[in-house]
CSV table of C-alpha atoms (C1' of nucleotides) in Angstrom, one decimal:
chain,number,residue,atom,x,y,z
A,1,UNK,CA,113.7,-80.2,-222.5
A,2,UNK,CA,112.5,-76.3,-222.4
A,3,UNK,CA,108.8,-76.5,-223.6
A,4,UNK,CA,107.8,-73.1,-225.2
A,5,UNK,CA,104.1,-72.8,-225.9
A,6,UNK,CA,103.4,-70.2,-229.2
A,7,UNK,CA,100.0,-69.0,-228.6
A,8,UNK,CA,97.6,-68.5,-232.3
A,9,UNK,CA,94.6,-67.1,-232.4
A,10,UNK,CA,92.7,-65.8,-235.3
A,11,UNK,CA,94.7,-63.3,-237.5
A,12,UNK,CA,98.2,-64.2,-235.9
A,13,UNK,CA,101.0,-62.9,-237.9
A,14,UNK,CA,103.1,-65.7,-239.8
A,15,UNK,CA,106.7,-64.2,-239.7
A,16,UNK,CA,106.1,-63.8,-235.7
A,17,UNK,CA,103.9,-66.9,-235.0
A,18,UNK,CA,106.8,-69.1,-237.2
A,19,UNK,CA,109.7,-66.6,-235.3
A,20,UNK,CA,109.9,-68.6,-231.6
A,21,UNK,CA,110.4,-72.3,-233.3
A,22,UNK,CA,112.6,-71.1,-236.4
A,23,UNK,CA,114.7,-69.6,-233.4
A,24,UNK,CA,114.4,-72.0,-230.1
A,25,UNK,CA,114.2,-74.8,-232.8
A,26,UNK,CA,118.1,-74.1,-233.9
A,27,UNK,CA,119.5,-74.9,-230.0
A,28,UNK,CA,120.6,-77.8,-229.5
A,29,UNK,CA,123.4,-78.9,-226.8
A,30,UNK,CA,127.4,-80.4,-227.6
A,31,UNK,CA,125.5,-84.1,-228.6
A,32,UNK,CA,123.4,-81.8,-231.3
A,33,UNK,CA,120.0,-83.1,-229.0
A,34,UNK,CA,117.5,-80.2,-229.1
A,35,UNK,CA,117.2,-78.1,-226.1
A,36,UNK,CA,113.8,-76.7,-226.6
A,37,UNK,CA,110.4,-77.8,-227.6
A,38,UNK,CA,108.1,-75.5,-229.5
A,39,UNK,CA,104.2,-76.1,-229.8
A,40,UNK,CA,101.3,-74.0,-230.8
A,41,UNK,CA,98.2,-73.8,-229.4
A,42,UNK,CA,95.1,-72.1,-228.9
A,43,UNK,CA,91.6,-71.7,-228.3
A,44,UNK,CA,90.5,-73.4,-231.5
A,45,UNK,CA,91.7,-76.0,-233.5
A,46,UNK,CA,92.0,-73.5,-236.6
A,47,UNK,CA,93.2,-70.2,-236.9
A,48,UNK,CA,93.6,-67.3,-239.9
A,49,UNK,CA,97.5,-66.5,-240.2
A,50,UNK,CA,97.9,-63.0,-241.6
A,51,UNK,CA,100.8,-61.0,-242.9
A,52,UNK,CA,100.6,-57.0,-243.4
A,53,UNK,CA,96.8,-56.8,-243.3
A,54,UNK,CA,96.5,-59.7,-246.0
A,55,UNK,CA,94.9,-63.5,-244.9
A,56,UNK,CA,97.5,-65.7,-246.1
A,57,UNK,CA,96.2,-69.3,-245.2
A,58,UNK,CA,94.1,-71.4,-242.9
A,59,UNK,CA,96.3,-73.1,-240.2
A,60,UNK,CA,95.6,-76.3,-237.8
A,61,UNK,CA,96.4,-75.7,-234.4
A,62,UNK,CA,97.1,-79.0,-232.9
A,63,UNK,CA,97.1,-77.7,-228.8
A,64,UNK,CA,94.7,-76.3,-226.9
A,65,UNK,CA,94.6,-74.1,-224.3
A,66,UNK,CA,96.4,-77.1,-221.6
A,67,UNK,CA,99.8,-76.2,-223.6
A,68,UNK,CA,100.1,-73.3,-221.7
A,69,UNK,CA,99.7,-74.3,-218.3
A,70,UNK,CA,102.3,-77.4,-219.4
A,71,UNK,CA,104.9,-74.9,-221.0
A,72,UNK,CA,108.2,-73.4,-219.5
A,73,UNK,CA,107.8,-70.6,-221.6
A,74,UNK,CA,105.1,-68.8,-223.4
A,75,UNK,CA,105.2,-66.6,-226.6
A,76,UNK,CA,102.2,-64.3,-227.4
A,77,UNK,CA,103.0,-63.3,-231.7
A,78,UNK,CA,101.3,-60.3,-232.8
A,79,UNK,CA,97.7,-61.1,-234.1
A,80,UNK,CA,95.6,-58.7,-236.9
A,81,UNK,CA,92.6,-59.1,-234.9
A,82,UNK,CA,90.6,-55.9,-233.0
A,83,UNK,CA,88.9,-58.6,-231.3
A,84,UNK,CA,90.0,-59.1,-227.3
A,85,UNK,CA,91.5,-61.7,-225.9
A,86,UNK,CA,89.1,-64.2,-225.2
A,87,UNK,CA,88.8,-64.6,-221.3
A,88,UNK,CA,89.4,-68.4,-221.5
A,89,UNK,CA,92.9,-67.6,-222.9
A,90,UNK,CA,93.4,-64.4,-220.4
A,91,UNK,CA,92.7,-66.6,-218.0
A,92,UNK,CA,95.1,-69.4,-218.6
A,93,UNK,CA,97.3,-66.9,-219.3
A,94,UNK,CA,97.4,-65.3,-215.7
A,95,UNK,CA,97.2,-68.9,-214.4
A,96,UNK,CA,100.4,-70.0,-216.4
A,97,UNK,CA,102.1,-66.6,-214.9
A,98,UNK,CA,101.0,-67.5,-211.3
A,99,UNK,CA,102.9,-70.7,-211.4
A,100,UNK,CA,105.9,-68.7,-212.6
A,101,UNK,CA,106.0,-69.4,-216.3
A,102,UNK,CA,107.9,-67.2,-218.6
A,103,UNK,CA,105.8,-65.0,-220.8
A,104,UNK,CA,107.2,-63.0,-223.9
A,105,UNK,CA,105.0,-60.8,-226.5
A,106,UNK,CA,106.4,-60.0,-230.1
A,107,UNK,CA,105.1,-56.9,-231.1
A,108,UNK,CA,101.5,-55.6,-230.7
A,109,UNK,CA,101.3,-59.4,-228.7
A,110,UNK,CA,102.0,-56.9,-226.2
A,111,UNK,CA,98.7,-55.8,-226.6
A,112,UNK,CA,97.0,-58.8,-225.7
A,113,UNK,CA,99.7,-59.7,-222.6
A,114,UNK,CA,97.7,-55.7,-221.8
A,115,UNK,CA,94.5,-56.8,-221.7
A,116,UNK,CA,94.9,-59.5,-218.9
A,117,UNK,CA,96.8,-56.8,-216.9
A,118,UNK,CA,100.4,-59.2,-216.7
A,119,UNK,CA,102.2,-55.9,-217.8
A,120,UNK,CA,100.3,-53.4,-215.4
A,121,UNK,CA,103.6,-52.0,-213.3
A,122,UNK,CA,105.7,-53.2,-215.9
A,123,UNK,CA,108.5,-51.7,-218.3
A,124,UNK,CA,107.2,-53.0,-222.1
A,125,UNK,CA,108.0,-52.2,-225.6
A,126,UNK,CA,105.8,-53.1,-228.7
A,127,UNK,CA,106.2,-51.9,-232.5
A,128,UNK,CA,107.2,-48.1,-232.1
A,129,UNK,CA,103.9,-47.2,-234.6
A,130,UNK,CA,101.5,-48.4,-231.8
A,131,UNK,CA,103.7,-47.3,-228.9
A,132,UNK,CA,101.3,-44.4,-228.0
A,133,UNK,CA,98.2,-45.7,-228.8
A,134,UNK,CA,99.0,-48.4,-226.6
A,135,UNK,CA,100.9,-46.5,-224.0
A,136,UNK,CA,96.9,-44.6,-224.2
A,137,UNK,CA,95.1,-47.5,-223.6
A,138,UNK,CA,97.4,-49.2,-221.0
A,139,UNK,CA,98.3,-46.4,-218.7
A,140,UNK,CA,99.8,-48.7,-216.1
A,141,UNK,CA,101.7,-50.1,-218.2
A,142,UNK,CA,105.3,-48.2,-219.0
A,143,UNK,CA,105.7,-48.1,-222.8
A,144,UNK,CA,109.6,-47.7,-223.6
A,145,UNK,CA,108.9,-47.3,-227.8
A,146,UNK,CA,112.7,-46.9,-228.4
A,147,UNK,CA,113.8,-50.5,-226.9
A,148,UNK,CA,114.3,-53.5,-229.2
A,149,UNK,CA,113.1,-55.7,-226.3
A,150,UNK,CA,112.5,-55.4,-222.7
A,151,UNK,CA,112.8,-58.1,-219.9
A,152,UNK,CA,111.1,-57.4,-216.8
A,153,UNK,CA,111.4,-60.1,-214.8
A,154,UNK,CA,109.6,-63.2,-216.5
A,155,UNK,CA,107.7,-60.9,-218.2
A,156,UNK,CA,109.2,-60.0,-221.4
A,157,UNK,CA,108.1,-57.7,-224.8
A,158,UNK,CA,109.8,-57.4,-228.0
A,159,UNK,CA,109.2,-54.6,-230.7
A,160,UNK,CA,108.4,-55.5,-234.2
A,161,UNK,CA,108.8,-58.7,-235.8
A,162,UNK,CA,112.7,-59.3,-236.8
A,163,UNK,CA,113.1,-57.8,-232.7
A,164,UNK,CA,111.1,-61.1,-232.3
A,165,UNK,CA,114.4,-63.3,-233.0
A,166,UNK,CA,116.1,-60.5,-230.4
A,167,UNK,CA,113.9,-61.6,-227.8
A,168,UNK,CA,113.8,-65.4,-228.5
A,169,UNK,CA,117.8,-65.2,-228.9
A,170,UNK,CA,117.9,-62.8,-225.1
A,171,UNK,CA,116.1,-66.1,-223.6
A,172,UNK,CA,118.4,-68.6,-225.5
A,173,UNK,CA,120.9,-66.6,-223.7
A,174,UNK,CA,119.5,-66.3,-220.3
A,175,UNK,CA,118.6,-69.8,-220.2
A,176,UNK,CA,122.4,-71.5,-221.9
A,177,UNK,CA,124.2,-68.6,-221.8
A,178,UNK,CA,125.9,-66.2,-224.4
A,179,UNK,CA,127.8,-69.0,-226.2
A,180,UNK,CA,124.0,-70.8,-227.2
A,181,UNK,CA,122.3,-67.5,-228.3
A,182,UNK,CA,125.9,-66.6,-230.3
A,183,UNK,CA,125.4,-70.2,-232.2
A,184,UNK,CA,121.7,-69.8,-232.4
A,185,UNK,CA,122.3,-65.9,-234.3
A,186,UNK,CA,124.8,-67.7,-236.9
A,187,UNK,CA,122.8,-70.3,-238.0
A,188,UNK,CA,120.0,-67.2,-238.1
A,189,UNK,CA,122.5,-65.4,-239.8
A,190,UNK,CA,121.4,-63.1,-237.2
A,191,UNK,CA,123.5,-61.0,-235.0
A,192,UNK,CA,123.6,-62.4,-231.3
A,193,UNK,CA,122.7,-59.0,-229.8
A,194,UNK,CA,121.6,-55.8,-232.0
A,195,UNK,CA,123.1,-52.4,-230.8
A,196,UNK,CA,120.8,-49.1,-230.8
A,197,UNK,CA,117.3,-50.0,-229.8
A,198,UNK,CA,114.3,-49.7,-232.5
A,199,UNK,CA,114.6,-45.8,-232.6
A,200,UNK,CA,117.3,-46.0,-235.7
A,201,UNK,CA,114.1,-47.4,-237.7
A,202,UNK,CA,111.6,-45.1,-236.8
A,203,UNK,CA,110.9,-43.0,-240.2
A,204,UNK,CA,111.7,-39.6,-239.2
A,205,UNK,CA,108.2,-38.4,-241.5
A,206,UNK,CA,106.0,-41.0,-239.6
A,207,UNK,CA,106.6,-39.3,-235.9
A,208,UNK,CA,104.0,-39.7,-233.7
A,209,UNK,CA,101.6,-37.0,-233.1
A,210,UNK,CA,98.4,-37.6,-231.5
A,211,UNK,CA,95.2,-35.5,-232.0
A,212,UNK,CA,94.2,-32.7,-229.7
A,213,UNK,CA,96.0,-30.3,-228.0
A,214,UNK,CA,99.0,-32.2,-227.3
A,215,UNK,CA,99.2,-33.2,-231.1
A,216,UNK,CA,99.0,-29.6,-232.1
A,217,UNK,CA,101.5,-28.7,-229.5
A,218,UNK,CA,103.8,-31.5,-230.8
A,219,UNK,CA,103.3,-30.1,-234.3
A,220,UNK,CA,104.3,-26.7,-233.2
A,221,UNK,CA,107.3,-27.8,-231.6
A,222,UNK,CA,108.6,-30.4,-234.9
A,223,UNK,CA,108.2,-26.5,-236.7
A,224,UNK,CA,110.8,-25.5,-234.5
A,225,UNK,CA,113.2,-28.3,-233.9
A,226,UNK,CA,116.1,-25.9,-235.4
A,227,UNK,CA,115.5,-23.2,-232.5
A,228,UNK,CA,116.7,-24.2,-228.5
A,229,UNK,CA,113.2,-24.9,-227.1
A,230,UNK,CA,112.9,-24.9,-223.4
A,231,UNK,CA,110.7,-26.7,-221.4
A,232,UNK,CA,109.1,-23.4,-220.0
A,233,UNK,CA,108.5,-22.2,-223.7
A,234,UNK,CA,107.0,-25.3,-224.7
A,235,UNK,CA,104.5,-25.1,-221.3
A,236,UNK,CA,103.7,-21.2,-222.2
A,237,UNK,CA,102.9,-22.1,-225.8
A,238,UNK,CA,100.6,-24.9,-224.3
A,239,UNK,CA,98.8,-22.5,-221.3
A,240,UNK,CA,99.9,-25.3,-219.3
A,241,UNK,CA,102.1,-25.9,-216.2
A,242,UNK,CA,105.6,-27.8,-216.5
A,243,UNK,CA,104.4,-30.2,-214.4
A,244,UNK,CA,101.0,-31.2,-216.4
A,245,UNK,CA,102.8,-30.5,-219.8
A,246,UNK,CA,104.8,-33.6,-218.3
A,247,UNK,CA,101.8,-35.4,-217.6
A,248,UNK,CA,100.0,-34.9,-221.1
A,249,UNK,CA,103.6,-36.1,-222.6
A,250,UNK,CA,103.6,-39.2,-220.8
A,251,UNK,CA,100.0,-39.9,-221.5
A,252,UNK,CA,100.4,-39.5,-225.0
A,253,UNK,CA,103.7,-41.0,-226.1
A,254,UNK,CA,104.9,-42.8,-222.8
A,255,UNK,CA,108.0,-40.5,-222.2
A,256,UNK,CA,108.7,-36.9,-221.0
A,257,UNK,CA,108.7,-33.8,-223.4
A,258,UNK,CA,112.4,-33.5,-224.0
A,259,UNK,CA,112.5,-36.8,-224.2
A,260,UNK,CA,110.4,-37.1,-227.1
A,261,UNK,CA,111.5,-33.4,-228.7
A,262,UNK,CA,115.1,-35.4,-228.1
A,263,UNK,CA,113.6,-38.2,-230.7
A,264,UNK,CA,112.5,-35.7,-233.2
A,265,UNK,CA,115.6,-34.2,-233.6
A,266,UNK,CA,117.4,-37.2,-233.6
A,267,UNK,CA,114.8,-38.0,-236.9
A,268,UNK,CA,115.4,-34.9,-238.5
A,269,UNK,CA,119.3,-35.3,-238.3
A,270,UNK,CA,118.7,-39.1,-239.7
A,271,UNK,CA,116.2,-38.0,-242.3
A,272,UNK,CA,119.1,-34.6,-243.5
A,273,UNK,CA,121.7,-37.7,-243.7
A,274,UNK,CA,119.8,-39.8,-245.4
A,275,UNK,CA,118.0,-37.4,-248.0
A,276,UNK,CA,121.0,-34.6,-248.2
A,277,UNK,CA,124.9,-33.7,-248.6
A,278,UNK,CA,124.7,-31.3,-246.0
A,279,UNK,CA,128.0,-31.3,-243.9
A,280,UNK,CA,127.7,-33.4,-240.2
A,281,UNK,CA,128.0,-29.8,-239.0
A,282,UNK,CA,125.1,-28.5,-241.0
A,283,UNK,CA,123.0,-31.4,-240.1
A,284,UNK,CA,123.3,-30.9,-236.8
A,285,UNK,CA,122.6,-27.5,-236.8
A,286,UNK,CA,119.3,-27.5,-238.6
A,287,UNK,CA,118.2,-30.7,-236.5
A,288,UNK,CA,118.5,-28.4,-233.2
A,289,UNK,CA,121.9,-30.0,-231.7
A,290,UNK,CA,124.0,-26.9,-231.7
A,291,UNK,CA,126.6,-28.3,-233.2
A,292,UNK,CA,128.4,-31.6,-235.1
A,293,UNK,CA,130.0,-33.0,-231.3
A,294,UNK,CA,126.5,-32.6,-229.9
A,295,UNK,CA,124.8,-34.4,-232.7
A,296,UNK,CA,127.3,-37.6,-232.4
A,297,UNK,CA,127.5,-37.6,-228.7
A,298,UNK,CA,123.6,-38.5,-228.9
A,299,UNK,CA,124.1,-40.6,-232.5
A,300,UNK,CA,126.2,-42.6,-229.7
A,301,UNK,CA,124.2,-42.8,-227.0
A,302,UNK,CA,120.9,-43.5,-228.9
A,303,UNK,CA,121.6,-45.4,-232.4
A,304,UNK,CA,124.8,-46.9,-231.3
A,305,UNK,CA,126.5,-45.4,-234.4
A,306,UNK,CA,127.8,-41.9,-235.8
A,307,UNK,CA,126.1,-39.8,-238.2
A,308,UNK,CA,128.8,-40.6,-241.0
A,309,UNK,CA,128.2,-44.4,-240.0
A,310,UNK,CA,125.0,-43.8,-240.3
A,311,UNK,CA,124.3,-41.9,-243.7
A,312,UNK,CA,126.6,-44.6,-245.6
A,313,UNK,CA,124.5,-47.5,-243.6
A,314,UNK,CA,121.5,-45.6,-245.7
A,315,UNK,CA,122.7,-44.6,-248.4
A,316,UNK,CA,124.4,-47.7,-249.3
A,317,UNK,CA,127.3,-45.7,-250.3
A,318,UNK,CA,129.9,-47.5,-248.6
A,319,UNK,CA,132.1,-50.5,-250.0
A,320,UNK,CA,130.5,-53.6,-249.1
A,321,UNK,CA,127.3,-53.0,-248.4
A,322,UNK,CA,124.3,-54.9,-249.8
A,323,UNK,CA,121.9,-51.6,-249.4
A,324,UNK,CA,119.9,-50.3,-245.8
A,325,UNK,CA,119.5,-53.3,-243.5
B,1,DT,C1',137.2,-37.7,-221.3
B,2,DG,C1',135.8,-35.8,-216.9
B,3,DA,C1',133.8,-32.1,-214.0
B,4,DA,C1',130.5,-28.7,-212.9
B,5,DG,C1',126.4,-26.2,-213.5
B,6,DG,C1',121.9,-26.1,-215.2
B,7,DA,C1',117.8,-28.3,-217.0
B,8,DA,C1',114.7,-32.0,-216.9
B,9,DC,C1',112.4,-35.7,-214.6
B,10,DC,C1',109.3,-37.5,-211.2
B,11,DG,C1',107.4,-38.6,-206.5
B,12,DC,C1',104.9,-36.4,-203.2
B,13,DC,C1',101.6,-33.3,-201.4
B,14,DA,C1',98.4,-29.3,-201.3
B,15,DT,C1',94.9,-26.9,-203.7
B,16,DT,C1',91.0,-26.3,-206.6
C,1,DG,C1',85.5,-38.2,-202.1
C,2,DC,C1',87.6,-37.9,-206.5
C,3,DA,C1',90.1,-36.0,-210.4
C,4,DA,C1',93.0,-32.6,-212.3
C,5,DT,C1',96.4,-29.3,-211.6
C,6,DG,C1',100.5,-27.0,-209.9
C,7,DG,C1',104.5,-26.4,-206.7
C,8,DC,C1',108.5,-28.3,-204.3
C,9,DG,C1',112.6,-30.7,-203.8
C,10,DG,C1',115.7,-34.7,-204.5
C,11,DT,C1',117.7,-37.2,-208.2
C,12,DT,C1',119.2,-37.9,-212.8
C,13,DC,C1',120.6,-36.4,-217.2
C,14,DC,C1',122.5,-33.1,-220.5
C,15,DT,C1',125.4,-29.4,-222.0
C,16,DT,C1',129.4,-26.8,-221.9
DNA sequence: TGAAGGAACCGCCATT
DNA sequence: GCAATGGCGGTTCCTT
């Protein structure tokens, strides 16, 4: 039997801290014998679970700390605490990774994993609203916002919270194979692997601009996502070099300029779909793509859908569709 | 859909 | 000695 260990501390989310045994708690082998054990534990034997900045209820945690050291796998949920991580649990926490346990975040968890430097050199993801701010704070650490979950090599980060049962089902599957994590997803009612990456939910109005220079440069540029903007323009407007205007990007956001001018356009388009008639064409002119083929060829490659796929997914306009997903 | 040219990215190193 | 900056060149990605 797998043991996974679900770490709680105060102000752990509910949906996230409940996410690793609702999913690892539905595999179970041909004889319908469970596959996976799922404890929580902690550094105290009672914690505050939270949900979207509210205190829900008190919970018991019945494991310490010893859980973690004893556990195959271990799942850091997302907590709505400023506090650090306490340097008993950072501790066991590098410990556990030393003897080569598996160690997965669900969204800002990723945070935490942070702070006892297990990600330092690694590819992460976390909730694409903190992405920068952590991608800030962590600077070794390299911040892909756009990924649904990443897995770098027994060290593994999901985005935010329903990309928690994306990660639980991508271990199911690395551990008993795509047929397990398929029958896991339909008893979630859950698709076995979601296409597109976390950028098809970013709100287009909620892009990330930090403050300072970069923020206002960033401002400057979402002013003129309908013109071609070169990366030379963008480094004049800035009285910067090419080469530090890269830097300042990756500081900021955690990827390159074009990259992220790339994920403002592709907002804009989404947001013209959504909140407009405009033709695919027209769309794709006023989002900066030139023209329609542009538009889907990166529709493709970064959503995982077309634009016309996409405006009925969010506009609920098509035949058999229960509303945005 | 595939090829070619250009642009962007990024590691490395020199300079300030 | 250190940090910030900028240039170079190989590689990757994007556009046409």
């Amino acid at each position: 039997m797998h043991a996974v260990a679900v770490l709680a501390m105060d102000g752990v989310v509910g949906f996230e801290l409940a996410t690793p045994g609702q999913v690892f708690g539905s595999v179970a082998d041909g004889s319908g014998a469970p596959l996976y054990s799922v404890r929580v534990c902690g550094p105290k034997p009672q914690v505050r679970v939270s949900a979207a900045g509210m205190d829900l209820f008190t919970m018991a945690v019945p494991f310490g700390l010893g859980e973690l050291l004893a556990a195959d796998t271990i799942v850091v949920p997302a907590h709505e605490s400023s506090a650090s991580v306490p340097p008993e649990v950072a501790e066991a926490l590098r410990r556990a990774h030393g003897k080569g346990r598996r160690i997965a975040s669900i969204c800002t968890g990723a945070g935490l994993l942070a702070e006892t430097g297990l990600l330092d050199g690694r590819a992460a993801t976390t909730h694409w609203r903190h992405a920068a701010a952590m991608a800030s704070r962590f600077p070794l650490v390299r911040f892909d916002p756009e990924m649904i979950y990443v897995d770098d090599g027994g060290v593994l980060t999901g985005a935010g919270v329903t990309a928690g049962i994306d990660l639980c089902l991508h271990m199911v599957r690395a551990d008993h194979g795509a047929a397990a994590a398929a029958a896991a997803g339909r008893r979630l009612v859950m698709s076995p692997h979601r296409g597109g990456g976390q950028a098809q939910f970013i709100a287009p109005d909620e892009a990330v601009v930090g403050d300072g220079p970069t923020g206002e440069l960033m401002r400057w540029m979402i002013d003129r996502l309908d013109r071609p903007l070169a990366l030379a323009s963008i480094a004049a407007e800035a009285h910067m070099s090419v080469r530090t205007l890269h830097r300042r990007f990756l500081e900021s956001t955690g990827v390159p300029p074009m990259r992220w001018l790339l994920t403002q356009r592709i907002g804009r388009a989404q947001e013209l779909l959504e909140t407009t008639s405009l033709t695919v064409e027209e769309v794709a002119r006023r989002s900066g793509f030139g023209d329609a083929a542009v538009l889907r060829e990166h529709f493709r490659r970064k959503l995982e859908t077309t634009p016309t796929t996409y405006r009925r997914r969010f506009t609920g306009t098509s035949a058999g569709s229960a509303g945005p997903p």
